[in-house]
Amino acid sequence: ALVFTATHDQPRLLSRVSDVRKVRLAHLMTLLSEHIPAIYYGDEVGLHSDQPGRNFEDAWPDRMPMSWDRADWDLQTLALFKEALQLRHQWQALRTGDCDFLPTPQTPQALVLRRHQGEQVLELYVHGDDQSCQLELHSDAPSGCTPLLTLGDVQLDERSQQLRLGAYSAVLVQRHATAPVQQRHQHQRGAGHAHGGQRHRAELAGAQAHEEEGGAPDRRQRDQLGQIVGLHARASSASSARLRATPPA
């Protein structure tokens, strides 16, 4: 499904609302939603008409030619479009992941969307009010949090997970395991690969010894064990490479 803020059959959102802060929030939610965003030419640079009080389908004033003079462009809105689209390209969860609306009973003026797929969990916190608000990140996700995109006045305490949103602001947060938890998990995975490889190498050595002692050789079993040993060796090497490549927290 497509999602958009306007089309050539409707007035541009900025023409109707006249508040660029509100329009940027709408664009951000459109670009990071689970649907395919459709961008009306010029919206990315703030193109609009000066006739806001028109009927819903009176779109002719907004069908003006595109201005190619950068002096006429809203560069802050353009930067927001570029950053959001780059994140959408970078994160699979933003393209094909599920989308859940999370409740915010204490702050009804805030809206929270969670995009998630596999181990990727991203949360978009949007505040559409003139006054600032304070809220806590949802606790039913990994405790680590890293801001990926901010719009407006945003303050996030990653230790306490307290979030302050200023007027018409938003933040996209990646939820992930904390560094100690990641290190412990990687250590456990590495130990599991090592123990598994040792067990299968011992079984292969036993099969070879049985054959050398005159026992009936079971080549199928020996070949299967050899393949398993090779798989564990490659998995252990890949795990070690990931650990070396992981930057320090």
mmCIF file of N, CA, C and O in Angstrom, residues 34 88 91-100 114-122 175:
data_model
loop_
_atom_site.group_PDB
_atom_site.id
_atom_site.type_symbol
_atom_site.label_atom_id
_atom_site.label_comp_id
_atom_site.label_asym_id
_atom_site.label_seq_id
_atom_site.Cartn_x
_atom_site.Cartn_y
_atom_site.Cartn_z
ATOM 1 N N GLU A 34 5.128 1.468 7.701
ATOM 2 C CA GLU A 34 5.253 0.147 7.083
ATOM 3 C C GLU A 34 4.811 0.148 5.619
ATOM 4 O O GLU A 34 5.011 -0.847 4.918
ATOM 5 N N ARG A 88 15.752 4.152 6.041
ATOM 6 C CA ARG A 88 14.831 3.152 5.489
ATOM 7 C C ARG A 88 15.586 2.163 4.603
ATOM 8 O O ARG A 88 15.282 0.958 4.586
ATOM 9 N N TRP A 91 17.911 -0.120 7.181
ATOM 10 C CA TRP A 91 17.297 -1.028 8.152
ATOM 11 C C TRP A 91 16.166 -1.816 7.496
ATOM 12 O O TRP A 91 15.182 -1.244 7.023
ATOM 13 N N GLN A 92 16.314 -3.136 7.512
ATOM 14 C CA GLN A 92 15.293 -4.017 6.952
ATOM 15 C C GLN A 92 13.966 -3.858 7.670
ATOM 16 O O GLN A 92 12.889 -3.941 7.059
ATOM 17 N N ALA A 93 14.002 -3.616 8.977
ATOM 18 C CA ALA A 93 12.771 -3.475 9.757
ATOM 19 C C ALA A 93 11.937 -2.298 9.293
ATOM 20 O O ALA A 93 10.702 -2.322 9.410
ATOM 21 N N LEU A 94 12.566 -1.256 8.739
ATOM 22 C CA LEU A 94 11.820 -0.092 8.264
ATOM 23 C C LEU A 94 11.204 -0.333 6.894
ATOM 24 O O LEU A 94 10.275 0.382 6.504
ATOM 25 N N ARG A 95 11.707 -1.318 6.167
ATOM 26 C CA ARG A 95 11.165 -1.597 4.838
ATOM 27 C C ARG A 95 10.092 -2.685 4.868
ATOM 28 O O ARG A 95 9.022 -2.517 4.269
ATOM 29 N N THR A 96 10.384 -3.788 5.543
ATOM 30 C CA THR A 96 9.463 -4.929 5.489
ATOM 31 C C THR A 96 9.045 -5.421 6.870
ATOM 32 O O THR A 96 8.357 -6.433 6.969
ATOM 33 N N GLY A 97 9.462 -4.741 7.930
ATOM 34 C CA GLY A 97 9.133 -5.190 9.277
ATOM 35 C C GLY A 97 7.704 -4.870 9.681
ATOM 36 O O GLY A 97 6.988 -4.125 9.000
ATOM 37 N N ASP A 98 7.291 -5.453 10.805
ATOM 38 C CA ASP A 98 5.966 -5.178 11.355
ATOM 39 C C ASP A 98 5.937 -3.783 11.973
ATOM 40 O O ASP A 98 6.975 -3.191 12.294
ATOM 41 N N CYS A 99 4.725 -3.273 12.167
ATOM 42 C CA CYS A 99 4.540 -1.946 12.761
ATOM 43 C C CYS A 99 3.482 -2.042 13.845
ATOM 44 O O CYS A 99 2.352 -2.485 13.572
ATOM 45 N N ASP A 100 3.836 -1.661 15.061
ATOM 46 C CA ASP A 100 2.910 -1.684 16.190
ATOM 47 C C ASP A 100 2.798 -0.279 16.780
ATOM 48 O O ASP A 100 3.798 0.428 16.934
ATOM 49 N N ARG A 114 6.466 1.178 16.750
ATOM 50 C CA ARG A 114 7.584 0.225 16.823
ATOM 51 C C ARG A 114 7.656 -0.553 15.525
ATOM 52 O O ARG A 114 6.722 -1.235 15.126
ATOM 53 N N ARG A 115 8.809 -0.454 14.849
ATOM 54 C CA ARG A 115 9.078 -1.227 13.648
ATOM 55 C C ARG A 115 10.060 -2.333 14.042
ATOM 56 O O ARG A 115 11.111 -2.048 14.623
ATOM 57 N N HIS A 116 9.749 -3.569 13.721
ATOM 58 C CA HIS A 116 10.604 -4.661 14.164
ATOM 59 C C HIS A 116 10.583 -5.807 13.173
ATOM 60 O O HIS A 116 9.562 -6.104 12.548
ATOM 61 N N GLN A 117 11.746 -6.434 13.035
ATOM 62 C CA GLN A 117 11.897 -7.628 12.213
ATOM 63 C C GLN A 117 13.146 -8.357 12.700
ATOM 64 O O GLN A 117 14.243 -7.794 12.707
ATOM 65 N N GLY A 118 12.985 -9.616 13.097
ATOM 66 C CA GLY A 118 14.107 -10.363 13.631
ATOM 67 C C GLY A 118 14.664 -9.689 14.871
ATOM 68 O O GLY A 118 13.930 -9.333 15.794
ATOM 69 N N GLU A 119 15.972 -9.468 14.876
ATOM 70 C CA GLU A 119 16.616 -8.814 16.013
ATOM 71 C C GLU A 119 16.567 -7.295 15.922
ATOM 72 O O GLU A 119 16.985 -6.619 16.868
ATOM 73 N N GLN A 120 16.071 -6.754 14.830
ATOM 74 C CA GLN A 120 15.984 -5.297 14.681
ATOM 75 C C GLN A 120 14.707 -4.768 15.330
ATOM 76 O O GLN A 120 13.600 -5.196 14.974
ATOM 77 N N VAL A 121 14.860 -3.865 16.271
ATOM 78 C CA VAL A 121 13.729 -3.226 16.958
ATOM 79 C C VAL A 121 13.983 -1.723 16.954
ATOM 80 O O VAL A 121 14.923 -1.234 17.577
ATOM 81 N N LEU A 122 13.145 -0.988 16.231
ATOM 82 C CA LEU A 122 13.255 0.470 16.147
ATOM 83 C C LEU A 122 11.952 1.088 16.616
ATOM 84 O O LEU A 122 10.870 0.600 16.281
ATOM 85 N N ARG A 175 16.504 -0.112 19.681
ATOM 86 C CA ARG A 175 16.531 -0.856 20.936
ATOM 87 C C ARG A 175 17.402 -2.093 20.737
ATOM 88 O O ARG A 175 17.201 -2.860 19.795
#
